[in-house]
Short mmCIF file of C-alpha atoms and ligand atoms in Angstrom, two decimals:
data_model
loop_
_atom_site.label_atom_id
_atom_site.label_comp_id
_atom_site.label_asym_id
_atom_site.label_seq_id
_atom_site.Cartn_x
_atom_site.Cartn_y
_atom_site.Cartn_z
CA UNK U 1 12.13 -24.88 10.61
CA UNK U 2 10.34 -26.16 13.74
CA UNK U 3 6.59 -26.55 13.53
CA UNK U 4 4.62 -24.01 15.57
CA UNK U 5 1.06 -24.84 14.54
CA UNK U 6 -0.44 -28.20 15.46
CA UNK U 7 -2.07 -30.33 12.80
CA UNK U 8 -5.60 -29.35 14.00
CA UNK U 9 -4.60 -25.67 13.90
CA UNK U 10 -3.36 -26.00 10.34
CA UNK U 11 -6.57 -27.77 9.39
CA UNK U 12 -8.69 -25.02 10.99
CA UNK U 13 -6.78 -22.33 9.11
CA UNK U 14 -7.18 -24.19 5.82
CA UNK U 15 -10.89 -24.77 6.46
CA UNK U 16 -11.92 -21.33 7.81
CA UNK U 17 -9.30 -18.94 6.39
CA UNK U 18 -8.46 -17.72 9.87
CA UNK U 19 -7.11 -19.15 13.11
CA UNK U 20 -7.28 -17.69 16.61
CA UNK U 21 -4.35 -18.43 18.96
CA UNK U 22 -5.00 -17.10 22.45
CA UNK U 23 -2.07 -16.25 24.71
CA UNK U 24 0.45 -15.82 21.90
CA UNK U 25 1.92 -12.56 23.22
CA UNK U 26 2.46 -12.08 26.94
CA UNK U 27 1.12 -8.99 28.74
CA UNK U 28 4.56 -7.35 28.90
CA UNK U 29 5.02 -7.67 25.14
CA UNK U 30 1.59 -6.13 24.52
CA UNK U 31 2.36 -3.34 26.98
CA UNK U 32 5.67 -2.57 25.24
CA UNK U 33 3.87 -1.98 21.92
CA UNK U 34 1.13 0.11 23.54
CA UNK U 35 3.76 2.29 25.24
CA UNK U 36 5.83 2.63 22.09
CA UNK U 37 2.77 3.63 20.02
CA UNK U 38 1.98 6.25 22.64
CA UNK U 39 5.52 7.59 22.26
CA UNK U 40 5.13 7.84 18.49
CA UNK U 41 1.89 9.81 18.91
CA UNK U 42 3.59 12.02 21.55
CA UNK U 43 6.11 13.01 18.88
CA UNK U 44 3.45 13.51 16.19
CA UNK U 45 2.36 17.07 15.43
CA UNK U 46 -1.32 16.95 14.38
CA UNK U 47 -1.20 20.49 12.99
CA UNK U 48 1.13 19.30 10.27
CA UNK U 49 -1.51 16.95 8.90
CA UNK U 50 -4.77 18.43 10.21
CA UNK U 51 -4.64 21.27 7.68
CA UNK U 52 -4.77 18.79 4.84
CA UNK U 53 -8.39 18.00 5.67
CA UNK U 54 -9.69 21.43 4.71
CA UNK U 55 -9.36 21.84 0.95
CA UNK U 56 -9.36 19.61 -2.04
CA UNK U 57 -5.84 20.55 -3.00
CA UNK U 58 -4.70 19.67 0.47
CA UNK U 59 -6.72 16.48 0.33
CA UNK U 60 -4.36 15.48 -2.44
CA UNK U 61 -1.52 16.03 0.01
CA UNK U 62 -3.30 13.64 2.36
CA UNK U 63 -3.33 11.04 -0.39
CA UNK U 64 0.39 11.53 -0.91
CA UNK U 65 0.89 11.25 2.83
CA UNK U 66 -0.88 7.90 2.72
CA UNK U 67 0.47 6.61 -0.59
CA UNK U 68 4.09 7.32 0.30
CA UNK U 69 3.82 5.75 3.76
CA UNK U 70 4.97 2.25 2.72
CA UNK U 71 8.44 2.75 4.14
CA UNK U 72 7.56 5.22 6.91
CA UNK U 73 5.96 5.57 10.32
CA UNK U 74 2.95 7.87 9.88
CA UNK U 75 -0.16 8.63 11.92
CA UNK U 76 -3.62 8.70 10.29
CA UNK U 77 -6.66 10.28 11.88
CA UNK U 78 -10.07 8.83 12.55
CA UNK U 79 -12.68 10.22 10.15
CA UNK U 80 -14.67 11.57 13.08
CA UNK U 81 -11.62 13.10 14.79
CA UNK U 82 -12.41 16.67 13.68
CA UNK U 83 -15.36 18.93 14.32
CA UNK U 84 -16.90 21.28 11.71
CA UNK U 85 -14.29 23.94 12.41
CA UNK U 86 -11.45 21.50 11.79
CA UNK U 87 -10.47 21.20 15.44
CA UNK U 88 -9.80 17.89 17.13
CA UNK U 89 -12.82 16.74 19.14
CA UNK U 90 -10.62 15.01 21.69
CA UNK U 91 -6.95 14.70 22.63
CA UNK U 92 -4.67 13.60 19.76
CA UNK U 93 -3.98 10.33 21.56
CA UNK U 94 -7.70 9.55 21.21
CA UNK U 95 -7.95 10.77 17.60
CA UNK U 96 -5.53 8.61 15.65
CA UNK U 97 -7.01 5.73 13.65
CA UNK U 98 -3.74 3.98 12.91
CA UNK U 99 0.01 4.22 12.50
CA UNK U 100 1.51 2.68 9.36
CA UNK U 101 3.11 1.13 7.43
CA UNK U 102 6.75 0.26 8.24
CA UNK U 103 6.80 0.12 12.04
CA UNK U 104 8.40 -3.31 11.77
CA UNK U 105 11.40 -1.91 9.91
CA UNK U 106 11.70 1.60 11.33
CA UNK U 107 11.14 1.03 15.03
CA UNK U 108 13.24 -1.37 17.14
CA UNK U 109 10.40 -2.30 19.53
CA UNK U 110 8.03 -3.22 16.70
CA UNK U 111 10.87 -4.87 14.79
CA UNK U 112 11.58 -7.23 17.70
CA UNK U 113 7.92 -8.10 18.22
CA UNK U 114 7.30 -8.62 14.49
CA UNK U 115 10.32 -10.83 13.93
CA UNK U 116 9.50 -13.33 16.67
CA UNK U 117 10.90 -16.69 15.43
CA UNK U 118 7.53 -18.30 16.22
CA UNK U 119 5.96 -16.12 13.53
CA UNK U 120 8.53 -17.30 10.99
CA UNK U 121 7.57 -20.86 11.99
CA UNK U 122 3.85 -20.12 11.53
CA UNK U 123 4.48 -18.65 8.06
CA UNK U 124 6.39 -21.82 7.13
CA UNK U 125 3.59 -23.95 8.59
CA UNK U 126 1.04 -22.34 6.26
CA UNK U 127 3.25 -22.97 3.25
CA UNK U 128 5.26 -19.80 2.69
CA UNK U 129 8.64 -20.48 1.08
CA UNK U 130 10.24 -17.07 1.68
CA UNK U 131 8.07 -14.98 4.06
CA UNK U 132 8.73 -11.23 3.93
CA UNK U 133 7.21 -8.57 6.16
CA UNK U 134 5.62 -6.11 3.75
CA UNK U 135 3.46 -3.96 6.01
CA UNK U 136 2.67 -3.20 9.64
CA UNK U 137 -0.12 -1.19 11.25
CA UNK U 138 -0.93 -0.15 14.78
CA UNK U 139 -4.70 0.12 15.01
CA UNK U 140 -6.25 2.11 17.87
CA UNK U 141 -10.01 1.60 17.37
CA UNK U 142 -10.50 4.57 19.65
CA UNK U 143 -13.26 4.76 22.24
CA UNK U 144 -16.47 6.35 20.89
CA UNK U 145 -15.09 7.40 17.46
CA UNK U 146 -13.24 4.23 16.37
CA UNK U 147 -14.50 3.78 12.81
CA UNK U 148 -15.81 0.57 11.29
CA UNK U 149 -13.72 -1.25 8.69
CA UNK U 150 -15.96 -2.59 5.95
CA UNK U 151 -15.67 -6.18 4.79
CA UNK U 152 -12.56 -6.71 2.65
CA UNK U 153 -9.81 -9.15 1.74
CA UNK U 154 -6.23 -8.19 2.58
CA UNK U 155 -4.96 -9.44 -0.80
CA UNK U 156 -6.93 -6.53 -2.32
CA UNK U 157 -4.25 -4.25 -0.91
CA UNK U 158 -1.25 -6.60 -0.84
CA UNK U 159 -1.49 -8.49 -4.08
CA UNK U 160 1.11 -10.93 -5.37
CA UNK U 161 1.12 -13.43 -8.24
CA UNK U 162 0.34 -16.06 -7.20
CA UNK U 163 -1.50 -14.66 -4.18
CA UNK U 164 0.38 -15.16 -0.93
CA UNK U 165 -0.61 -12.50 1.61
CA UNK U 166 -1.11 -13.65 5.20
CA UNK U 167 -2.10 -11.33 8.04
CA UNK U 168 -0.79 -11.63 11.60
CA UNK U 169 -3.21 -9.66 13.79
CA UNK U 170 -2.47 -9.21 17.49
CA UNK U 171 -4.98 -8.08 20.11
CA UNK U 172 -3.02 -5.81 22.46
CA UNK U 173 -6.18 -5.13 24.45
CA UNK U 174 -9.30 -7.28 24.77
CA UNK U 175 -11.30 -7.12 21.53
CA UNK U 176 -15.03 -7.71 22.01
CA UNK U 177 -18.21 -7.16 20.02
CA UNK U 178 -18.75 -3.98 22.09
CA UNK U 179 -15.42 -2.34 21.23
CA UNK U 180 -15.23 -3.39 17.59
CA UNK U 181 -13.64 -6.83 17.28
CA UNK U 182 -13.07 -8.42 13.89
CA UNK U 183 -15.72 -10.58 12.22
CA UNK U 184 -14.91 -13.40 9.83
CA UNK U 185 -16.75 -15.53 7.25
CA UNK U 186 -15.51 -19.10 7.70
CA UNK U 187 -14.58 -20.86 4.47
CA UNK U 188 -15.17 -17.87 2.19
CA UNK U 189 -11.44 -17.46 1.51
CA UNK U 190 -11.88 -20.13 -1.16
CA UNK U 191 -14.20 -17.97 -3.27
CA UNK U 192 -11.56 -15.88 -4.99
CA UNK U 193 -10.30 -12.31 -4.77
CA UNK U 194 -13.00 -9.73 -5.55
CA UNK U 195 -11.02 -6.53 -5.90
CA UNK U 196 -7.53 -5.22 -6.25
CA UNK U 197 -6.35 -1.69 -5.39
CA UNK U 198 -3.87 -0.39 -7.94
CA UNK U 199 -2.00 2.84 -8.63
CA UNK U 200 -3.83 4.75 -11.38
CA UNK U 201 -0.67 6.26 -12.89
CA UNK U 202 -1.86 9.80 -11.99
CA UNK U 203 -0.73 9.87 -8.40
CA UNK U 204 -3.81 8.16 -6.99
CA UNK U 205 -5.32 4.71 -6.75
CA UNK U 206 -8.33 2.91 -8.19
CA UNK U 207 -10.08 -0.39 -7.60
CA UNK U 208 -10.01 -3.15 -10.17
CA UNK U 209 -13.11 -5.30 -9.65
CA UNK U 210 -13.09 -9.00 -10.50
CA UNK U 211 -16.36 -9.84 -8.75
CA UNK U 212 -18.80 -7.02 -7.89
CA UNK U 213 -21.01 -9.15 -5.62
CA UNK U 214 -21.15 -7.87 -2.04
CA UNK U 215 -19.69 -10.11 0.63
CA UNK U 216 -22.34 -12.21 2.36
CA UNK U 217 -23.18 -11.47 5.95
CA UNK U 218 -24.79 -14.84 6.60
CA UNK U 219 -22.55 -17.10 8.67
CA UNK U 220 -20.44 -14.24 9.93
CA UNK U 221 -18.75 -14.93 13.28
CA UNK U 222 -17.27 -12.47 15.81
CA UNK U 223 -13.56 -13.00 16.41
CA UNK U 224 -13.47 -11.87 20.02
CA UNK U 225 -9.89 -11.93 21.23
CA UNK U 226 -8.46 -11.43 24.71
CA UNK U 227 -5.29 -9.33 24.88
CA UNK U 228 -2.30 -11.36 23.67
CA UNK U 229 -4.30 -13.28 21.04
CA UNK U 230 -2.87 -13.77 17.55
CA UNK U 231 -5.36 -14.12 14.71
CA UNK U 232 -3.85 -15.57 11.57
CA UNK U 233 -5.74 -14.37 8.48
CA UNK U 234 -5.63 -15.81 4.97
CA UNK U 235 -5.20 -13.01 2.40
CA UNK U 236 -8.49 -13.84 0.72
CA UNK U 237 -10.49 -14.29 3.92
CA UNK U 238 -13.26 -11.66 4.01
CA UNK U 239 -13.31 -9.84 7.34
CA UNK U 240 -14.49 -6.58 8.83
CA UNK U 241 -14.68 -4.83 12.18
CA UNK U 242 -17.42 -2.78 13.74
CA UNK U 243 -17.25 0.81 14.98
CA UNK U 244 -16.25 1.31 18.58
CA UNK U 245 -19.01 3.23 20.36
CA UNK U 246 -17.89 1.97 23.77
CA UNK U 247 -15.65 3.89 26.11
CA UNK U 248 -12.88 1.27 25.90
CA UNK U 249 -10.16 1.36 23.26
CA UNK U 250 -9.28 -1.75 21.26
CA UNK U 251 -5.62 -1.50 20.37
CA UNK U 252 -4.27 -4.04 17.91
CA UNK U 253 -1.13 -4.54 15.86
CA UNK U 254 -1.08 -6.20 12.45
CA UNK U 255 1.78 -7.38 10.28
CA UNK U 256 1.26 -8.59 6.74
CA UNK U 257 3.57 -11.10 5.16
CA UNK U 258 3.96 -12.02 1.49
CA UNK U 259 6.00 -14.75 -0.12
CA UNK U 260 9.22 -13.46 -1.68
CA UNK U 261 8.95 -16.31 -4.16
CA UNK U 262 5.88 -14.57 -5.69
CA UNK U 263 5.80 -11.54 -7.97
CA UNK U 264 4.93 -8.18 -6.35
CA UNK U 265 3.43 -6.05 -9.16
CA UNK U 266 4.77 -2.52 -9.60
CA UNK U 267 1.23 -1.06 -9.59
CA UNK U 268 0.48 -2.19 -6.01
CA UNK U 269 -0.42 0.83 -3.87
CA UNK U 270 2.23 0.06 -1.24
CA UNK U 271 5.74 0.86 -2.37
CA UNK U 272 8.93 0.68 -0.43
CA UNK U 273 11.79 3.13 -0.80
CA UNK U 274 14.88 1.77 -2.55
CA UNK U 275 16.91 2.04 0.66
CA UNK U 276 14.44 -0.14 2.58
CA UNK U 277 13.92 -3.38 0.71
CA UNK U 278 11.34 -5.83 2.05
CA UNK U 279 12.97 -8.24 4.49
CA UNK U 280 12.06 -11.52 6.09
CA UNK U 281 12.31 -12.58 9.70
FE1 LIG P 1 -7.82 -6.47 6.85
#
């Protein structure tokens, strides 16, 4: 497999736990994903899911909607999308938090983008023997109501033994401090995994905590990213993103890859249907 990352890039990734590559995706490729996501939301009926926000019993349905999304294309609302009466505050296109979690397998446009041979090369460059695309998300970070994502490690949600998760995060629009770009903690990926989200055996999930200490904020750096930027993220690299209170959206697409040579425990939250096994590039 041809090398994609330079030696200095590989060193930066190993040192910091993340690597920013500007200009990875051209404007037309970014546009194609933005347009396709818009089409998916066009076809999405909010009434079908909106009702699930009103009662506890229906909340459980929401959990099912999330927990069974590993092999599907599903839309999830922003927390602040609804007013007190349960009505959308703004148009549905401005109310969706994300689409997940199998865009890369269920949609041809996302499939093509996600299986770019350069990405296979990058996964090989960072030491993956058998990279497999386990999850994809389209993240809107909507203007004004785009919620913050608290500091976390992606291996918390995509755990393998040994740990192997790598995130491929693409800015489809400019991501800045104002519209909620990611923030990283250089070098902290070497401090171990703090939590793991597991199925609780009763239809829900729970967190297993290995280290209850909060993530530090000291040394945090903003990962501002012009449209087309790829940010490569180590699975144990702590990162977060701020709320978007600006009037500009911050669309991004993320694919997570795990090594097929590692064990994927059966109690991981994300499950794939039997007819859609996890595939590589
Ligand atoms: Fe993340």
